[in-house]
Amino acid sequence: MTLSKGNIAIIQSYARSILGAVIALYMAGITDPYLYLNALVAALAPVAIRYFNKNDIAFGNISGKSTPEEVAAEVTKAVKKVQNKPVIKPSPVNKTATQAKKSTAKKTTSK
């Protein structure tokens, strides 16, 4: 059985997630083996989300089945799509409305 580059990338990503989860549990002082098993399952979540997202450049539709030129074209198209979105400018703030009013309460002194 041979693994494709995409499958190897997924396995490496999962291994990084597992390592991060296990180190976090260890550093928190948790020694329950059941919680480490839960960490193994939880580490799968981010990798699975990226795997099922077909628009993801690393694991999606264009990852292992495409040539570098096709991947570059997809990335360029995505960047242009983001750049063509209109920028919404914030409305100007009325400076007089934001100034704090002085208090009219009498000053009292306590002894």
GROMACS .gro file of C-alpha atoms in nm:
model
  111
    1MET     CA    1   0.000   0.000   0.000
    2THR     CA    2   0.146   0.334  -0.103
    3LEU     CA    3   0.042   0.664   0.044
    4SER     CA    4  -0.008   0.969  -0.170
    5LYS     CA    5   0.144   1.304  -0.079
    6GLY     CA    6  -0.199   1.424   0.030
    7ASN     CA    7  -0.246   1.128   0.265
    8ILE     CA    8   0.100   1.180   0.413
    9ALA     CA    9   0.018   1.547   0.474
   10ILE     CA   10  -0.305   1.448   0.651
   11ILE     CA   11  -0.121   1.197   0.871
   12GLN     CA   12   0.144   1.455   0.959
   13SER     CA   13  -0.124   1.709   1.045
   14TYR     CA   14  -0.301   1.457   1.267
   15ALA     CA   15   0.029   1.370   1.439
   16ARG     CA   16   0.090   1.740   1.513
   17SER     CA   17  -0.259   1.771   1.658
   18ILE     CA   18  -0.209   1.463   1.876
   19LEU     CA   19   0.128   1.585   1.997
   20GLY     CA   20  -0.015   1.925   2.090
   21ALA     CA   21  -0.308   1.770   2.279
   22VAL     CA   22  -0.090   1.520   2.467
   23ILE     CA   23   0.166   1.784   2.565
   24ALA     CA   24  -0.112   2.013   2.689
   25LEU     CA   25  -0.259   1.734   2.905
   26TYR     CA   26   0.081   1.635   3.040
   27MET     CA   27   0.174   1.993   3.128
   28ALA     CA   28  -0.160   2.038   3.304
   29GLY     CA   29  -0.072   1.742   3.527
   30ILE     CA   30  -0.341   1.509   3.397
   31THR     CA   31  -0.250   1.142   3.425
   32ASP     CA   32  -0.582   0.970   3.353
   33PRO     CA   33  -0.533   0.745   3.046
   34TYR     CA   34  -0.900   0.786   2.951
   35LEU     CA   35  -0.846   1.161   2.908
   36TYR     CA   36  -0.548   1.093   2.683
   37LEU     CA   37  -0.774   0.874   2.469
   38ASN     CA   38  -1.021   1.162   2.452
   39ALA     CA   39  -0.735   1.388   2.341
   40LEU     CA   40  -0.657   1.148   2.055
   41VAL     CA   41  -1.017   1.169   1.937
   42ALA     CA   42  -1.030   1.549   1.984
   43ALA     CA   43  -0.708   1.589   1.784
   44LEU     CA   44  -0.885   1.437   1.486
   45ALA     CA   45  -1.144   1.718   1.470
   46PRO     CA   46  -0.931   1.995   1.309
   47VAL     CA   47  -0.781   1.753   1.057
   48ALA     CA   48  -1.124   1.614   0.967
   49ILE     CA   49  -1.266   1.965   0.923
   50ARG     CA   50  -0.988   2.051   0.679
   51TYR     CA   51  -1.026   1.719   0.497
   52PHE     CA   52  -1.399   1.765   0.438
   53ASN     CA   53  -1.359   2.131   0.333
   54LYS     CA   54  -1.318   2.085  -0.042
   55ASN     CA   55  -1.201   2.447  -0.082
   56ASP     CA   56  -0.903   2.394   0.149
   57ILE     CA   57  -0.582   2.432  -0.048
   58ALA     CA   58  -0.389   2.172   0.155
   59PHE     CA   59  -0.641   1.888   0.169
   60GLY     CA   60  -0.936   1.988  -0.051
   61ASN     CA   61  -1.026   1.940  -0.418
   62ILE     CA   62  -0.718   2.107  -0.559
   63SER     CA   63  -0.456   1.950  -0.332
   64GLY     CA   64  -0.330   1.610  -0.448
   65LYS     CA   65  -0.501   1.581  -0.784
   66SER     CA   66  -0.379   1.906  -0.934
   67THR     CA   67  -0.060   2.028  -1.090
   68PRO     CA   68   0.128   2.315  -0.926
   69GLU     CA   69   0.003   2.546  -1.203
   70GLU     CA   70  -0.360   2.458  -1.127
   71VAL     CA   71  -0.307   2.518  -0.755
   72ALA     CA   72  -0.142   2.854  -0.830
   73ALA     CA   73  -0.435   2.948  -1.054
   74GLU     CA   74  -0.685   2.858  -0.781
   75VAL     CA   75  -0.493   3.061  -0.522
   76THR     CA   76  -0.470   3.358  -0.759
   77LYS     CA   77  -0.844   3.336  -0.827
   78ALA     CA   78  -0.920   3.326  -0.453
   79VAL     CA   79  -0.697   3.628  -0.385
   80LYS     CA   80  -0.860   3.829  -0.665
   81LYS     CA   81  -1.203   3.739  -0.532
   82VAL     CA   82  -1.111   3.875  -0.189
   83GLN     CA   83  -0.949   4.187  -0.336
   84ASN     CA   84  -1.258   4.271  -0.543
   85LYS     CA   85  -1.484   4.291  -0.239
   86PRO     CA   86  -1.580   4.652  -0.159
   87VAL     CA   87  -1.433   4.800   0.154
   88ILE     CA   88  -1.693   4.940   0.388
   89LYS     CA   89  -1.569   5.263   0.538
   90PRO     CA   90  -1.683   5.346   0.890
   91SER     CA   91  -1.908   5.647   0.923
   92PRO     CA   92  -1.743   5.957   1.067
   93VAL     CA   93  -1.795   6.001   1.437
   94ASN     CA   94  -1.937   6.325   1.571
   95LYS     CA   95  -1.663   6.450   1.804
   96THR     CA   96  -1.896   6.670   2.010
   97ALA     CA   97  -2.122   6.376   2.090
   98THR     CA   98  -1.841   6.169   2.237
   99GLN     CA   99  -1.703   6.430   2.477
  100ALA     CA  100  -1.772   6.359   2.843
  101LYS     CA  101  -1.995   6.600   3.031
  102LYS     CA  102  -1.872   6.755   3.351
  103SER     CA  103  -2.039   6.640   3.667
  104THR     CA  104  -2.271   6.889   3.839
  105ALA     CA  105  -2.266   6.704   4.171
  106LYS     CA  106  -2.144   6.894   4.475
  107LYS     CA  107  -1.801   6.802   4.602
  108THR     CA  108  -1.805   6.674   4.956
  109THR     CA  109  -1.520   6.616   5.189
  110SER     CA  110  -1.516   6.356   5.460
  111LYS     CA  111  -1.316   6.381   5.781
   0.00000   0.00000   0.00000
